[in-house]
Short mmCIF file of C-alpha atoms in Angstrom, two decimals:
data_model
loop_
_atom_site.label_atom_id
_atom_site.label_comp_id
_atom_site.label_asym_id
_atom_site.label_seq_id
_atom_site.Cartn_x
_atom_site.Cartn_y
_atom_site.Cartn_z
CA UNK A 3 -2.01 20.49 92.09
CA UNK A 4 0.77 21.55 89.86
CA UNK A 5 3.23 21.29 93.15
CA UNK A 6 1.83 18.04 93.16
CA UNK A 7 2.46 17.17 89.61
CA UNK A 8 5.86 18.32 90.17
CA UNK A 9 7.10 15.83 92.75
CA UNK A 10 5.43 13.58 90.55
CA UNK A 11 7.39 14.26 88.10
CA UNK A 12 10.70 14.63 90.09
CA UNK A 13 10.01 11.21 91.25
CA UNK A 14 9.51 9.26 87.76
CA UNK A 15 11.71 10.61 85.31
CA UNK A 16 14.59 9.50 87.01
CA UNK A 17 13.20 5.85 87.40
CA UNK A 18 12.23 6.37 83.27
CA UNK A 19 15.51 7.39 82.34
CA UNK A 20 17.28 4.18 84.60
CA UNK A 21 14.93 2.06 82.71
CA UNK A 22 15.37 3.20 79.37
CA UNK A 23 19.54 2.86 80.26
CA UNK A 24 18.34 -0.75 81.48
CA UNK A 25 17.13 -1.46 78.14
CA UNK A 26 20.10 0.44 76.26
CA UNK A 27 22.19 -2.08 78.11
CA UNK A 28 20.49 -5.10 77.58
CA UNK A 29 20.41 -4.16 73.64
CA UNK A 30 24.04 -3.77 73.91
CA UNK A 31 24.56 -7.45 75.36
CA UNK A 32 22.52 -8.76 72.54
CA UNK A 33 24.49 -7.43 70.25
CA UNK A 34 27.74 -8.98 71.64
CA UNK A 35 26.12 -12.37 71.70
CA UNK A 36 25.26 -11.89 68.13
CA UNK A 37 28.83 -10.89 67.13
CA UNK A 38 29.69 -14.30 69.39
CA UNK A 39 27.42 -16.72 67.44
CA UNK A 40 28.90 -14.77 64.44
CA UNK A 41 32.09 -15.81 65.31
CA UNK A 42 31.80 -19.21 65.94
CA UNK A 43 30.34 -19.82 62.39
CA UNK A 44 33.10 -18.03 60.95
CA UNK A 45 35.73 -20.56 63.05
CA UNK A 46 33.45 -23.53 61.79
CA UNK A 47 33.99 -22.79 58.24
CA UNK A 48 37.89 -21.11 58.82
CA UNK A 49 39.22 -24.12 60.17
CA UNK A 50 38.67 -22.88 63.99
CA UNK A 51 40.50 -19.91 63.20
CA UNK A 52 39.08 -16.46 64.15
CA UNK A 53 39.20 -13.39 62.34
CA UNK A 54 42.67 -12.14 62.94
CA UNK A 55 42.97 -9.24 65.29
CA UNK A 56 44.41 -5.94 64.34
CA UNK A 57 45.26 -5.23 67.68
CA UNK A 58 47.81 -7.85 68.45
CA UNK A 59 51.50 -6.75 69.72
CA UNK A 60 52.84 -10.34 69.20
CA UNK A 61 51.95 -10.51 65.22
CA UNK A 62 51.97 -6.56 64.86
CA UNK A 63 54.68 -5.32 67.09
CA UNK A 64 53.70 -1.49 68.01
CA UNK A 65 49.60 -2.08 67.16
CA UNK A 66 47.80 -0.32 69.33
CA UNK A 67 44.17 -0.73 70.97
CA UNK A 68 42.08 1.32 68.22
CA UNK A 69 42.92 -1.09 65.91
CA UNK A 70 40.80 -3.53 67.57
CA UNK A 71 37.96 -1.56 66.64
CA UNK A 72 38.27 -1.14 62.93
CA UNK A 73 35.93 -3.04 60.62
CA UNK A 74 37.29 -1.64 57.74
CA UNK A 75 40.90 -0.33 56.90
CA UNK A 76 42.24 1.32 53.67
CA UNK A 77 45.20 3.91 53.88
CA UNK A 78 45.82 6.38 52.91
CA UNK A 79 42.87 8.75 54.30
CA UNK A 80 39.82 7.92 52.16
CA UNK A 81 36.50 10.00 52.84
CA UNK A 82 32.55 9.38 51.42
CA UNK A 83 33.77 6.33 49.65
CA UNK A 84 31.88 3.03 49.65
CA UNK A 85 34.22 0.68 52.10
CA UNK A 86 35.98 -1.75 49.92
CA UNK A 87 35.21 -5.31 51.27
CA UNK A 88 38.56 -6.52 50.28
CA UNK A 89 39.89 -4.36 52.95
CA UNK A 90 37.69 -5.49 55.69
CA UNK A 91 39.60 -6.10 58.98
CA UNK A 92 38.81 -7.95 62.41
CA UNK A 93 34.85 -8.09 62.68
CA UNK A 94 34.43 -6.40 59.59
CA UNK A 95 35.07 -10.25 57.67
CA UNK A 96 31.81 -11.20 59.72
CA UNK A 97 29.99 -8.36 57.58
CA UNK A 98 31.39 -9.09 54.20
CA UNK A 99 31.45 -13.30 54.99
CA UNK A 100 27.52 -12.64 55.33
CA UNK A 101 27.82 -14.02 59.10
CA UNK A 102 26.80 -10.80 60.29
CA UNK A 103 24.79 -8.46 58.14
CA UNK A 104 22.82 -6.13 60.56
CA UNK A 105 25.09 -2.84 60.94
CA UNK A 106 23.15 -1.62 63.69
CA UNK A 107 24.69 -5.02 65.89
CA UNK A 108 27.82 -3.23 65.88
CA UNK A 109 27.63 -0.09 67.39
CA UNK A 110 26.45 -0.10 71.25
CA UNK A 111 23.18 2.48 71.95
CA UNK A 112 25.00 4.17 74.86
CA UNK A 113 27.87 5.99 73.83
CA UNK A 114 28.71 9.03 75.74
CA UNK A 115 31.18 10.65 73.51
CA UNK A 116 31.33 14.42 72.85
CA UNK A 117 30.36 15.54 69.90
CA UNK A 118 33.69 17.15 69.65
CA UNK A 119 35.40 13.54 70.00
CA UNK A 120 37.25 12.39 66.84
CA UNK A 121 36.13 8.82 68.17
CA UNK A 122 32.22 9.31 67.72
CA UNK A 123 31.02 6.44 66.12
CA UNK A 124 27.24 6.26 66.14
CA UNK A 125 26.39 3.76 62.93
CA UNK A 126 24.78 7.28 60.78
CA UNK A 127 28.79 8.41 60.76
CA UNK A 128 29.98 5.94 58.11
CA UNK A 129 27.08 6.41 56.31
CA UNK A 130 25.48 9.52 54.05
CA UNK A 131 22.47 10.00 51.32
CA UNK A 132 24.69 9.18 48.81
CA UNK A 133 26.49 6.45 50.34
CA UNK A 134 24.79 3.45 52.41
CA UNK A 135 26.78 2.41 55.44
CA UNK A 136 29.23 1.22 55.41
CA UNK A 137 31.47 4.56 53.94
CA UNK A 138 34.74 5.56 54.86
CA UNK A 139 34.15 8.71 57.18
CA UNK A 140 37.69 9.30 57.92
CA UNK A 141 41.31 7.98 57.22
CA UNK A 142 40.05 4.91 54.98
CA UNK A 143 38.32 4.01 58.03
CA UNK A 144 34.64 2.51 59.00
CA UNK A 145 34.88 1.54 62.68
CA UNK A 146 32.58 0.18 66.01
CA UNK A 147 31.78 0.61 68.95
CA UNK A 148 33.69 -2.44 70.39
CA UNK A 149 37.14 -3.37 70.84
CA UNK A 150 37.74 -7.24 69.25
CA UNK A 151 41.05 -8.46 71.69
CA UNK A 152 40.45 -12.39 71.67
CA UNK A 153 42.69 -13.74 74.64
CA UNK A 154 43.74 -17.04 75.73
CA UNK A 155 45.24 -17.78 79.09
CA UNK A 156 49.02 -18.32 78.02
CA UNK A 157 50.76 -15.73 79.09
CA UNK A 158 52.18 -13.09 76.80
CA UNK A 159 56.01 -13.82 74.96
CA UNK A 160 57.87 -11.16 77.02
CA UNK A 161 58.73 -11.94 80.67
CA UNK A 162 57.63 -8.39 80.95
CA UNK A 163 54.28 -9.10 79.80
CA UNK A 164 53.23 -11.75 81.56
CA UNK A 165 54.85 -10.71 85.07
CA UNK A 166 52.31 -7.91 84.30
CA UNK A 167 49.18 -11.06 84.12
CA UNK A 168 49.21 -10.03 79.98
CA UNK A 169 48.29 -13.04 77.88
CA UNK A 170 48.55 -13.91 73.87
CA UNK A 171 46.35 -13.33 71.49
CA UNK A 172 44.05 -16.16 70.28
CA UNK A 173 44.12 -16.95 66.66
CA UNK A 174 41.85 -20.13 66.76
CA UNK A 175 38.19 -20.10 68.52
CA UNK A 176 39.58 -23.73 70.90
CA UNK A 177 42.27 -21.18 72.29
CA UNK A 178 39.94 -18.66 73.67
CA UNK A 179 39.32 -18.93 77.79
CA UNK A 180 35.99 -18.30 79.74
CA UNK A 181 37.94 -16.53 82.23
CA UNK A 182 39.27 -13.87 79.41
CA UNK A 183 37.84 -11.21 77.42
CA UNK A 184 37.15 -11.52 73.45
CA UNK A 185 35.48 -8.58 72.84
CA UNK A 186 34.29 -5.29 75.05
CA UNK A 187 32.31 -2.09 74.98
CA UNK A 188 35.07 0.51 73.62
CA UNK A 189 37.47 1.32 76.59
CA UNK A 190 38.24 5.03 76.07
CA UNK A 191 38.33 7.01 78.98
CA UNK A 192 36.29 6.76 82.55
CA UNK A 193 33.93 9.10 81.43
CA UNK A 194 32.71 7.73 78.11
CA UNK A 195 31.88 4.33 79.86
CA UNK A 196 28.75 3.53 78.00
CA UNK A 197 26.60 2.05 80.72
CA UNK A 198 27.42 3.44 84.14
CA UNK A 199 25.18 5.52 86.27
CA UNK A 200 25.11 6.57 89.47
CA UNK A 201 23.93 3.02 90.43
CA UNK A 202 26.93 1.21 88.44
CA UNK A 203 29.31 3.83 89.02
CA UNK A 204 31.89 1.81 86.04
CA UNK A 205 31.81 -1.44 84.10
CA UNK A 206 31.76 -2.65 81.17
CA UNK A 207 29.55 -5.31 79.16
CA UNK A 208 31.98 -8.06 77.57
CA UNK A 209 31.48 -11.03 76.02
CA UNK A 210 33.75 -13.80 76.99
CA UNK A 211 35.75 -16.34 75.55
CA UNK A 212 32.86 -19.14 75.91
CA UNK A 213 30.43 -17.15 74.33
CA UNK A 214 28.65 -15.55 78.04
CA UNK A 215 27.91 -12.38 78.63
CA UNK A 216 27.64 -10.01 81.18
CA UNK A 217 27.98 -6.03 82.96
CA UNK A 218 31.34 -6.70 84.32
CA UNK A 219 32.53 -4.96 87.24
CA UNK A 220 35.71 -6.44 88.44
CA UNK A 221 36.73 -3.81 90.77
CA UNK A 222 40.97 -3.81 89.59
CA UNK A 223 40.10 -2.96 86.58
CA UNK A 224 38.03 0.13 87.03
CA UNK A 225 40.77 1.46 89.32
CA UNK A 226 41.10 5.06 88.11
CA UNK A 227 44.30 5.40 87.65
CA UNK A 228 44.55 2.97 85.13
CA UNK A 229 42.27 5.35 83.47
CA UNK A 230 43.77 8.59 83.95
CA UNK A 231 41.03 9.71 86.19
CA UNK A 232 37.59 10.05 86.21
CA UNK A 233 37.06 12.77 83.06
CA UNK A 234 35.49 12.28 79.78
CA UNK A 235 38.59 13.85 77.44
CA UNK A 236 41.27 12.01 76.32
CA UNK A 237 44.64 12.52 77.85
CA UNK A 238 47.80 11.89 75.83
CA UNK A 239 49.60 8.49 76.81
CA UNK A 240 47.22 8.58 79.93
CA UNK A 241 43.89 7.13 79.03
CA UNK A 242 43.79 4.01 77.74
CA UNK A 243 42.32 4.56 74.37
CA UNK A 244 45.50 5.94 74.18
CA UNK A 245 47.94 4.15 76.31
CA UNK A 246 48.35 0.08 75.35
CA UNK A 247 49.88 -0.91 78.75
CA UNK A 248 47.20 0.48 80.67
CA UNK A 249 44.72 -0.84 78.27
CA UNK A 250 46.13 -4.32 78.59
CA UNK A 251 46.24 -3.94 81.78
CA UNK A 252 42.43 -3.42 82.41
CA UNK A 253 41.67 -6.11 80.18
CA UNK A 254 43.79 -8.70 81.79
CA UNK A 255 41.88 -7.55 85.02
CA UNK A 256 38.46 -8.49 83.92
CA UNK A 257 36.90 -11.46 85.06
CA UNK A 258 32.93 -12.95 84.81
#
């Protein structure tokens, strides 16, 4: 009998555990439609104009991809201080515009980081007993668990860029494409990809520049070069959280 219970056992939990990722990653959708219908009221009442990006090497020559996922920004280094809303940056003006009030719609349920990793950032981080979310954790920072890179399909300024399929940075909600990335899960390294398993081996969810969403799996950009390999730990100028060309690169790769 207890053989019995065994296989049982054997056979279930793995089903359990691909259902309860099933439901992690449908969660995670949600909230990027959310942050979508956010943004479209915030365009209605901004003249059509989106937040601005942080990450955007046109208007901030040398920005880098964690900037797209700040929500709030005040140097210098600023710990277990209430975030100032003044100082609210890319999705953060959907949180202090009242667009966008639920924290929880801004961090994804899936993360795979370390515990070690500097960029943990499950929602309790920028929060404490004394201090209701959302509180500066680190270097003046409150930050989620998605990267904000609205694209349109112009290609970028530099010859460089766009023989590379790079495109500029939409400032205004009419500029944005279907066929182009506006926001994705954070794109660290291979082995922090929130929702893979060994049935979706990579992908990402993204919500597009018409307001769909969906697990996207363009094959290009999940080749693993572009992301250093196939580890969880960040490597210098390698991974893409820490390499812009090869995290431009991915993104100009994604398609619906």
């Amino acid at each position: 009998m207890i053989a019995i219970i065994a296989i049982l056992a054997g056979l279930l939990l793995p089903a359990l555990s691909r259902a309860k990722e099933k439901s992690k990653q449908t969660s995670c959708l949600n909230n990027l439609r959310q942050m979508g219908l956010a943004l479209v009221l915030y365009a209605d009442d901004n003249q059509d104009r989106l937040p601005p990006p942080e990450f955007d090497p046109d208007r901030i020559p040398g920005s880098q991809p964690w900037r797209g996922y700040l929500l709030f920004w005040d140097p210098p280094p600023k710990t277990g201080q209430p975030a100032n809303p003044k100082y609210a940056v890319n999705l953060g003006l959907l949180y202090v515009g009242n667009y966008l009030r639920t924290p929880q719609i801004f961090y994804c349920p899936s993360l795979k980081h370390k515990k070690n990793l500097l960029i943990v950032f499950e929602k309790k981080y920028f929060e404490s007993a004394k201090v209701p979310w959302p509180m500066y954790a680190i270097d003046g920072q409150v930050n989620t668990t998605y990267t904000y890179f609205p694209q349109t399909d112009v290609p970028a300024k530099l010859p460089s860029d766009a023989n590379r399929g790079w495109t500029q940075v939409a400032a205004k909600q009419t500029e944005l494409s279907a066929q182009r990335s506006l926001m994705t899960d954070l794109i660290y390294t291979w082995g922090t990809l929130a929702h893979t398993s060994g049935r979706n081996p990579y992908g990402l969810n993204v919500l597009w520049g018409d307001g769909h969403i969906n697990f996207c799996t363009t094959r290009a950009a999940f080749d693993t070069k572009l992301w250093g390999g196939t580890g969880g730990d960040p490597i210098s100028n390698v991974t893409p959280g820490d390499n812009t060309p090869g995290w431009r690169t991915i993104v100009s790769f994604l398609r619906p």
